[in-house]
mmCIF file of C-alpha atoms in Angstrom:
data_model
loop_
_atom_site.group_PDB
_atom_site.id
_atom_site.type_symbol
_atom_site.label_atom_id
_atom_site.label_comp_id
_atom_site.label_asym_id
_atom_site.label_seq_id
_atom_site.Cartn_x
_atom_site.Cartn_y
_atom_site.Cartn_z
ATOM 1 C CA MET A 871 60.838 -34.741 -21.522
ATOM 2 C CA ARG A 872 61.775 -32.174 -24.271
ATOM 3 C CA GLN A 873 65.466 -32.487 -23.289
ATOM 4 C CA GLU A 874 65.188 -36.307 -23.535
ATOM 5 C CA ASN A 875 63.653 -36.250 -27.001
ATOM 6 C CA SER A 876 66.362 -33.809 -28.163
ATOM 7 C CA THR A 877 69.071 -36.047 -26.905
ATOM 8 C CA SER A 878 67.545 -39.057 -28.580
ATOM 9 C CA GLY A 879 67.272 -37.231 -31.844
ATOM 10 C CA ALA A 880 70.938 -36.112 -31.710
ATOM 11 C CA SER A 881 71.977 -39.714 -30.914
ATOM 12 C CA LEU A 882 70.038 -40.963 -33.985
ATOM 13 C CA GLU A 883 71.667 -38.362 -36.209
ATOM 14 C CA ARG A 884 75.111 -39.388 -34.969
ATOM 15 C CA SER A 885 74.247 -42.991 -35.719
ATOM 16 C CA ARG A 886 73.364 -42.073 -39.332
ATOM 17 C CA ARG A 887 76.634 -40.245 -39.824
ATOM 18 C CA HIS A 888 78.578 -43.082 -38.235
ATOM 19 C CA TRP A 889 76.978 -45.596 -40.580
ATOM 20 C CA LEU A 890 77.334 -43.804 -43.856
ATOM 21 C CA GLY A 891 80.784 -42.562 -43.041
ATOM 22 C CA GLY A 892 81.921 -45.722 -41.407
ATOM 23 C CA ALA A 893 83.711 -47.206 -44.444
ATOM 24 C CA ALA A 894 85.937 -44.165 -44.571
ATOM 25 C CA ALA A 895 86.328 -43.924 -40.785
ATOM 26 C CA ALA A 896 90.060 -44.337 -40.707
ATOM 27 C CA PHE A 897 90.302 -41.126 -42.748
ATOM 28 C CA LEU A 898 87.326 -39.076 -41.714
ATOM 29 C CA SER A 899 86.676 -39.381 -38.069
ATOM 30 C CA ALA A 900 88.576 -36.472 -36.489
ATOM 31 C CA GLY A 901 88.006 -32.930 -35.414
ATOM 32 C CA GLY A 902 88.971 -30.166 -33.068
ATOM 33 C CA TRP A 903 92.705 -30.088 -33.661
ATOM 34 C CA SER A 904 95.227 -27.284 -33.096
ATOM 35 C CA ARG A 905 95.179 -24.610 -35.781
ATOM 36 C CA THR A 906 98.969 -24.091 -35.929
ATOM 37 C CA ALA A 907 98.890 -26.023 -39.254
ATOM 38 C CA HIS A 908 96.276 -25.190 -41.775
ATOM 39 C CA ALA A 909 94.578 -26.691 -44.800
ATOM 40 C CA VAL A 910 93.539 -24.449 -47.752
ATOM 41 C CA ARG A 911 90.461 -25.417 -49.601
ATOM 42 C CA VAL A 912 91.213 -25.396 -53.348
ATOM 43 C CA SER A 913 87.794 -26.621 -54.586
ATOM 44 C CA GLU A 914 84.294 -27.278 -53.352
ATOM 45 C CA PRO A 915 82.759 -30.762 -52.951
ATOM 46 C CA GLU A 916 81.220 -32.481 -55.930
ATOM 47 C CA THR A 917 78.535 -35.124 -56.199
ATOM 48 C CA SER A 918 77.550 -34.911 -59.899
ATOM 49 C CA LYS A 919 77.463 -37.871 -62.225
ATOM 50 C CA ARG A 920 80.003 -36.166 -64.439
ATOM 51 C CA VAL A 921 82.606 -36.005 -61.668
ATOM 52 C CA ARG A 922 81.766 -39.454 -60.583
ATOM 53 C CA ASP A 923 82.299 -40.779 -64.125
ATOM 54 C CA GLU A 924 85.555 -38.843 -64.326
ATOM 55 C CA SER A 925 86.735 -40.322 -61.009
ATOM 56 C CA ALA A 926 85.738 -43.844 -62.097
ATOM 57 C CA ALA A 927 87.634 -43.366 -65.401
ATOM 58 C CA LEU A 928 90.875 -42.630 -63.554
ATOM 59 C CA ILE A 929 90.895 -45.840 -61.632
ATOM 60 C CA PRO A 930 93.470 -48.203 -63.061
ATOM 61 C CA PHE A 931 91.351 -51.327 -63.054
ATOM 62 C CA GLN A 932 93.565 -52.974 -65.653
ATOM 63 C CA LYS A 933 96.366 -53.042 -63.017
ATOM 64 C CA LEU A 934 94.304 -54.748 -60.356
ATOM 65 C CA THR A 935 93.893 -58.471 -59.919
ATOM 66 C CA PRO A 936 90.595 -60.086 -61.179
ATOM 67 C CA ALA A 937 89.617 -60.513 -57.437
ATOM 68 C CA ALA A 938 90.178 -56.812 -56.648
ATOM 69 C CA ARG A 939 88.362 -55.689 -59.842
ATOM 70 C CA GLY A 940 85.431 -58.005 -59.096
ATOM 71 C CA LYS A 941 84.651 -56.453 -55.710
ATOM 72 C CA MET A 942 85.405 -52.869 -56.577
ATOM 73 C CA LEU A 943 83.656 -52.484 -59.915
ATOM 74 C CA PRO A 944 80.095 -52.952 -58.642
ATOM 75 C CA VAL A 945 80.639 -50.284 -56.049
ATOM 76 C CA VAL A 946 82.131 -47.797 -58.448
ATOM 77 C CA GLN A 947 79.600 -48.483 -61.276
ATOM 78 C CA LYS A 948 76.467 -48.331 -59.140
ATOM 79 C CA PRO A 949 77.068 -46.584 -55.898
ATOM 80 C CA THR A 950 74.389 -45.436 -53.469
ATOM 81 C CA LEU A 951 76.311 -42.303 -52.852
ATOM 82 C CA PHE A 952 79.301 -40.598 -54.379
ATOM 83 C CA ARG A 953 81.112 -37.605 -53.042
ATOM 84 C CA ARG A 954 84.311 -35.828 -53.926
ATOM 85 C CA MET A 955 85.475 -34.088 -50.780
ATOM 86 C CA PRO A 956 86.842 -30.480 -51.168
ATOM 87 C CA THR A 957 90.325 -30.573 -52.504
ATOM 88 C CA GLU A 958 92.734 -29.470 -49.660
ATOM 89 C CA GLN A 959 96.161 -28.124 -49.884
ATOM 90 C CA ILE A 960 98.529 -28.525 -46.939
ATOM 91 C CA ALA A 961 102.206 -28.174 -46.080
ATOM 92 C CA CYS A 962 103.610 -31.634 -45.578
ATOM 93 C CA HIS A 963 106.633 -33.674 -46.542
ATOM 94 C CA PRO A 964 105.618 -35.935 -49.507
ATOM 95 C CA ALA A 965 107.025 -39.225 -48.241
ATOM 96 C CA LEU A 966 105.557 -38.574 -44.766
ATOM 97 C CA PHE A 967 102.114 -37.879 -46.236
ATOM 98 C CA THR A 968 102.309 -41.118 -48.249
ATOM 99 C CA PHE A 969 103.332 -43.063 -45.176
ATOM 100 C CA LEU A 970 100.354 -41.812 -43.175
ATOM 101 C CA VAL A 971 97.944 -42.627 -45.930
ATOM 102 C CA ARG A 972 99.238 -46.143 -45.954
ATOM 103 C CA TYR A 973 99.476 -46.527 -42.187
ATOM 104 C CA PRO A 974 96.466 -44.553 -40.869
ATOM 105 C CA GLU A 975 96.716 -46.372 -37.494
ATOM 106 C CA VAL A 976 99.558 -43.973 -36.581
ATOM 107 C CA VAL A 977 97.265 -40.968 -36.943
ATOM 108 C CA VAL A 978 94.351 -42.713 -35.126
ATOM 109 C CA SER A 979 96.713 -43.703 -32.264
ATOM 110 C CA MET A 980 97.616 -40.048 -31.747
ATOM 111 C CA TRP A 981 94.003 -39.049 -31.692
ATOM 112 C CA ARG A 982 93.345 -41.749 -29.055
ATOM 113 C CA MET A 983 96.247 -40.521 -26.953
ATOM 114 C CA MET A 984 94.616 -37.103 -27.071
ATOM 115 C CA ASP A 985 91.326 -38.625 -26.149
ATOM 116 C CA ALA A 986 89.879 -37.089 -29.257
ATOM 117 C CA THR A 987 88.118 -40.128 -30.880
ATOM 118 C CA LYS A 988 86.681 -43.466 -30.055
ATOM 119 C CA LEU A 989 87.759 -44.845 -33.350
ATOM 120 C CA SER A 990 90.108 -47.852 -33.171
ATOM 121 C CA VAL A 991 92.172 -49.292 -36.039
ATOM 122 C CA LYS A 992 94.039 -52.628 -35.916
ATOM 123 C CA ARG A 993 96.297 -53.889 -38.581
ATOM 124 C CA ILE A 994 95.612 -57.552 -39.339
ATOM 125 C CA GLY A 995 97.604 -57.933 -42.521
ATOM 126 C CA GLN A 996 100.246 -56.159 -44.561
ATOM 127 C CA TYR A 997 97.586 -54.202 -46.436
ATOM 128 C CA LEU A 998 94.501 -54.954 -44.253
ATOM 129 C CA LEU A 999 93.001 -53.019 -41.333
ATOM 130 C CA ASP A 1000 90.069 -53.583 -38.963
ATOM 131 C CA SER A 1001 88.353 -50.435 -37.685
ATOM 132 C CA ASN A 1002 85.577 -49.895 -35.095
ATOM 133 C CA ASP A 1003 84.116 -46.413 -34.667
ATOM 134 C CA GLY A 1004 82.683 -47.203 -31.217
ATOM 135 C CA ALA A 1005 79.098 -46.345 -32.327
ATOM 136 C CA GLY A 1006 78.049 -49.553 -34.083
ATOM 137 C CA THR A 1007 80.152 -49.541 -37.246
ATOM 138 C CA THR A 1008 82.849 -52.116 -37.895
ATOM 139 C CA THR A 1009 84.880 -52.002 -41.058
ATOM 140 C CA GLN A 1010 87.593 -53.911 -42.736
ATOM 141 C CA VAL A 1011 89.718 -51.720 -45.002
ATOM 142 C CA GLU A 1012 92.142 -52.918 -47.647
ATOM 143 C CA LEU A 1013 94.830 -50.931 -49.361
ATOM 144 C CA VAL A 1014 94.390 -52.294 -52.928
ATOM 145 C CA TYR A 1015 96.750 -50.163 -54.888
ATOM 146 C CA GLY A 1016 99.185 -47.440 -54.264
ATOM 147 C CA THR A 1017 101.584 -45.045 -55.985
ATOM 148 C CA SER A 1018 102.882 -41.666 -55.011
ATOM 149 C CA ASN A 1019 99.882 -39.918 -56.581
ATOM 150 C CA MET A 1020 97.076 -42.342 -56.083
ATOM 151 C CA HIS A 1021 95.878 -44.799 -53.419
ATOM 152 C CA LEU A 1022 92.802 -47.160 -53.727
ATOM 153 C CA LEU A 1023 91.160 -48.615 -50.689
ATOM 154 C CA TYR A 1024 88.293 -51.006 -50.463
ATOM 155 C CA ALA A 1025 86.180 -51.132 -47.301
ATOM 156 C CA ASP A 1026 83.475 -53.650 -46.217
ATOM 157 C CA GLY A 1027 81.441 -52.602 -43.290
ATOM 158 C CA THR A 1028 78.508 -53.334 -41.107
ATOM 159 C CA TYR A 1029 76.378 -51.260 -38.829
ATOM 160 C CA SER A 1030 74.392 -52.508 -35.907
ATOM 161 C CA GLY A 1031 72.706 -49.843 -33.749
ATOM 162 C CA PRO A 1032 69.602 -47.885 -32.910
ATOM 163 C CA LEU A 1033 69.132 -46.296 -36.343
ATOM 164 C CA PHE A 1034 67.849 -49.472 -38.015
ATOM 165 C CA ARG A 1035 66.139 -52.671 -36.736
ATOM 166 C CA ARG A 1036 68.522 -55.035 -38.554
ATOM 167 C CA GLU A 1037 72.205 -55.059 -39.262
ATOM 168 C CA LEU A 1038 73.201 -53.206 -42.377
ATOM 169 C CA GLN A 1039 75.998 -54.045 -44.796
ATOM 170 C CA GLY A 1040 77.793 -51.794 -47.259
ATOM 171 C CA GLN A 1041 80.941 -51.423 -49.304
ATOM 172 C CA CYS A 1042 83.139 -48.424 -50.014
ATOM 173 C CA VAL A 1043 85.839 -47.476 -52.556
ATOM 174 C CA LEU A 1044 88.058 -44.656 -51.549
ATOM 175 C CA VAL A 1045 90.255 -42.922 -54.072
ATOM 176 C CA VAL A 1046 92.991 -40.661 -52.632
ATOM 177 C CA HIS A 1047 94.572 -38.360 -55.225
ATOM 178 C CA SER A 1048 97.740 -36.490 -54.242
ATOM 179 C CA ASP A 1049 100.045 -34.053 -55.987
ATOM 180 C CA PHE A 1050 103.397 -32.864 -54.656
ATOM 181 C CA GLN A 1051 105.078 -29.607 -55.388
ATOM 182 C CA LYS A 1052 107.168 -26.886 -53.805
ATOM 183 C CA ASN A 1053 106.038 -23.294 -53.336
ATOM 184 C CA ASN A 1054 108.248 -20.297 -54.026
ATOM 185 C CA ARG A 1055 109.815 -20.575 -50.582
ATOM 186 C CA GLY A 1056 110.872 -24.194 -51.238
ATOM 187 C CA GLU A 1057 108.268 -25.605 -48.910
ATOM 188 C CA ASP A 1058 106.677 -28.960 -49.666
ATOM 189 C CA ILE A 1059 102.950 -28.638 -50.530
ATOM 190 C CA VAL A 1060 100.485 -31.475 -50.945
ATOM 191 C CA THR A 1061 97.296 -31.123 -52.828
ATOM 192 C CA CYS A 1062 94.983 -33.949 -51.743
ATOM 193 C CA THR A 1063 91.492 -35.077 -52.998
ATOM 194 C CA LEU A 1064 89.315 -37.858 -51.665
ATOM 195 C CA ASP A 1065 86.641 -39.462 -53.800
ATOM 196 C CA VAL A 1066 84.259 -41.798 -51.954
ATOM 197 C CA PHE A 1067 81.887 -44.423 -53.547
ATOM 198 C CA ILE A 1068 79.500 -46.044 -51.172
ATOM 199 C CA ALA A 1069 77.116 -48.949 -51.864
ATOM 200 C CA VAL A 1070 74.506 -49.920 -49.305
ATOM 201 C CA LYS A 1071 73.122 -53.438 -49.716
ATOM 202 C CA ASN A 1072 69.865 -53.342 -47.839
ATOM 203 C CA ALA A 1073 66.764 -52.608 -49.693
ATOM 204 C CA GLY A 1074 65.158 -49.213 -48.919
ATOM 205 C CA VAL A 1075 68.190 -47.811 -47.148
ATOM 206 C CA ASP A 1076 69.546 -46.205 -50.288
ATOM 207 C CA LEU A 1077 66.649 -43.771 -50.339
ATOM 208 C CA MET A 1078 67.356 -42.704 -46.806
ATOM 209 C CA ALA A 1079 71.074 -42.433 -47.575
ATOM 210 C CA ARG A 1080 70.390 -40.079 -50.402
ATOM 211 C CA THR A 1081 67.944 -38.037 -48.382
ATOM 212 C CA ILE A 1082 70.466 -37.316 -45.567
ATOM 213 C CA HIS A 1083 73.505 -37.158 -47.831
ATOM 214 C CA PRO A 1084 73.707 -33.240 -47.758
ATOM 215 C CA LEU A 1085 74.070 -33.427 -43.914
ATOM 216 C CA ILE A 1086 76.592 -36.266 -43.703
ATOM 217 C CA GLY A 1087 78.433 -34.773 -46.660
ATOM 218 C CA LYS A 1088 79.056 -31.516 -44.918
ATOM 219 C CA THR A 1089 80.327 -33.409 -41.839
ATOM 220 C CA ALA A 1090 82.606 -35.568 -44.020
ATOM 221 C CA ASP A 1091 83.992 -32.443 -45.726
ATOM 222 C CA HIS A 1092 84.873 -30.879 -42.418
ATOM 223 C CA ASN A 1093 86.412 -33.947 -41.143
ATOM 224 C CA PHE A 1094 88.527 -34.453 -44.174
ATOM 225 C CA ALA A 1095 89.828 -30.910 -43.870
ATOM 226 C CA GLU A 1096 90.547 -31.432 -40.225
ATOM 227 C CA SER A 1097 92.370 -34.728 -40.914
ATOM 228 C CA ALA A 1098 94.455 -33.057 -43.612
ATOM 229 C CA ARG A 1099 95.267 -30.317 -41.141
ATOM 230 C CA PHE A 1100 96.368 -32.800 -38.552
ATOM 231 C CA VAL A 1101 98.642 -34.575 -41.035
ATOM 232 C CA SER A 1102 100.195 -31.208 -41.823
ATOM 233 C CA GLN A 1103 100.732 -30.632 -38.130
ATOM 234 C CA ILE A 1104 102.483 -33.932 -37.724
ATOM 235 C CA SER A 1105 104.898 -32.972 -40.550
ATOM 236 C CA GLU A 1106 105.359 -29.547 -38.961
ATOM 237 C CA GLN A 1107 106.191 -31.047 -35.554
ATOM 238 C CA ALA A 1108 108.476 -33.642 -37.096
ATOM 239 C CA ALA A 1109 110.449 -30.800 -38.685
ATOM 240 C CA LYS A 1110 110.575 -28.685 -35.612
ATOM 241 C CA ASN A 1111 111.186 -31.509 -33.019
ATOM 242 C CA PRO A 1112 112.211 -34.821 -34.750
ATOM 243 C CA ALA A 1113 113.633 -36.263 -31.591
ATOM 244 C CA GLY A 1114 110.317 -35.653 -29.762
ATOM 245 C CA MET A 1115 108.318 -37.135 -32.594
ATOM 246 C CA GLN A 1116 110.561 -40.190 -32.613
ATOM 247 C CA ARG A 1117 110.093 -40.652 -28.886
ATOM 248 C CA LEU A 1118 106.338 -40.366 -29.452
ATOM 249 C CA SER A 1119 106.564 -43.118 -32.088
ATOM 250 C CA GLU A 1120 107.918 -45.490 -29.398
ATOM 251 C CA ARG A 1121 104.752 -45.236 -27.303
ATOM 252 C CA LEU A 1122 101.980 -45.187 -29.803
ATOM 253 C CA PRO A 1123 99.228 -47.469 -28.554
ATOM 254 C CA HIS A 1124 97.620 -50.095 -30.713
ATOM 255 C CA VAL A 1125 100.376 -49.741 -33.339
ATOM 256 C CA ALA A 1126 102.466 -52.786 -34.299
ATOM 257 C CA PRO A 1127 106.287 -52.343 -33.331
ATOM 258 C CA GLU A 1128 107.242 -52.643 -36.954
ATOM 259 C CA VAL A 1129 105.001 -49.810 -37.962
ATOM 260 C CA ARG A 1130 106.238 -47.645 -35.057
ATOM 261 C CA ARG A 1131 109.791 -48.342 -36.228
ATOM 262 C CA LYS A 1132 108.873 -47.458 -39.808
ATOM 263 C CA PHE A 1133 107.332 -44.224 -38.630
ATOM 264 C CA ALA A 1134 110.374 -43.150 -36.644
ATOM 265 C CA GLU A 1135 112.552 -43.955 -39.640
ATOM 266 C CA GLN A 1136 110.286 -41.888 -41.903
ATOM 267 C CA VAL A 1137 110.421 -38.914 -39.589
ATOM 268 C CA ARG A 1138 114.207 -39.139 -39.499
ATOM 269 C CA ASP A 1139 114.553 -39.419 -43.345
ATOM 270 C CA SER A 1140 112.011 -36.698 -43.982
ATOM 271 C CA VAL A 1141 113.926 -34.228 -41.753
ATOM 272 C CA ALA A 1142 117.269 -35.167 -43.243
ATOM 273 C CA GLU A 1143 115.916 -34.784 -46.760
ATOM 274 C CA THR A 1144 114.351 -31.379 -46.019
ATOM 275 C CA GLN A 1145 117.626 -30.146 -44.489
ATOM 276 C CA THR A 1146 119.718 -31.147 -47.549
ATOM 277 C CA ALA A 1147 117.333 -30.614 -50.427
ATOM 278 C CA PRO A 1148 117.843 -27.571 -52.668
ATOM 279 C CA ALA A 1149 114.940 -25.042 -52.665
ATOM 280 C CA THR A 1150 113.698 -25.678 -56.190
ATOM 281 C CA THR A 1151 110.295 -26.163 -57.593
ATOM 282 C CA GLU A 1152 109.782 -29.788 -58.429
ATOM 283 C CA SER A 1153 107.328 -32.639 -58.133
ATOM 284 C CA ALA A 1154 107.962 -34.984 -55.252
ATOM 285 C CA ALA A 1155 107.674 -38.714 -55.730
ATOM 286 C CA ALA A 1156 107.236 -41.315 -52.881
ATOM 287 C CA THR A 1157 108.048 -44.945 -52.921
ATOM 288 C CA ALA A 1158 105.257 -46.853 -54.679
ATOM 289 C CA ALA A 1159 103.477 -49.737 -52.997
ATOM 290 C CA THR A 1160 102.519 -53.033 -54.495
ATOM 291 C CA PRO A 1161 99.471 -54.147 -52.366
ATOM 292 C CA ARG A 1162 98.006 -57.532 -52.632
ATOM 293 C CA GLY A 1163 95.305 -56.440 -55.173
ATOM 294 C CA ALA A 1164 97.610 -54.613 -57.492
ATOM 295 C CA ALA A 1165 99.994 -55.503 -60.214
ATOM 296 C CA PRO A 1166 103.655 -54.604 -59.456
ATOM 297 C CA VAL A 1167 104.296 -50.874 -59.635
ATOM 298 C CA ALA A 1168 107.746 -49.598 -60.516
ATOM 299 C CA GLN A 1169 109.367 -48.277 -57.345
ATOM 300 C CA ARG A 1170 111.160 -44.954 -57.141
ATOM 301 C CA ARG A 1171 113.661 -44.338 -54.345
#
């Protein structure tokens, strides 16, 4: 009987984490990867109002469409939870990093091939994804705005499971900051930060969310670091074995053929650029996106 209660409690705790982290599932649901690549923690997590306000002030709302602003502002202005994940620094080709932020189904597909996650991600539009974490949370994630240094994503999710008697709804705004430089050995280094604003609709749930935030926050921090490490590992393997990575791209399950083709091209281009680029310290720029919810952004090629 004691073992049964313990299992039930663990299941309930997993459900809590799945719900509150569900909107960011495409980015935060991974763990247990090889340690050949590594992520260096540059700063600790932040949840203060000061940092939240600073993050909100950096969001270029003026460049978004009225529809995009209308659904994102309420979440950013009055979130149930805010968390800035620890800033991580990884070795990764800039354009490959940007590609994987914009096409997270590539990373998730690799995880599923490794039988390392139950998360599923399906692209249903040019900038729109459906995700299911396999534990009761379904989420629709939209890439609203993207440049080489900032990506804005809006997620609308629901949870139906043993934690609550009724279905819960919530929205999430994710802000991905990235900075690209070369170290003194000429290697590409990416410094990445993820700010998460979560608004839970149902009355009474916000108190529970705030109560268990320290627990789920630590889990999210760990998963973000592991995800960053895995992205670094993809870049490392692409440089060491580009032909193998391109072959892998051809058999990624649940990834559209066009996305698989783009990934193979990105691997090829990244390797070619690395082999011909001079070892100088410079900022790296990636092609800017113009998602549906954003005003046109000047492209750099």
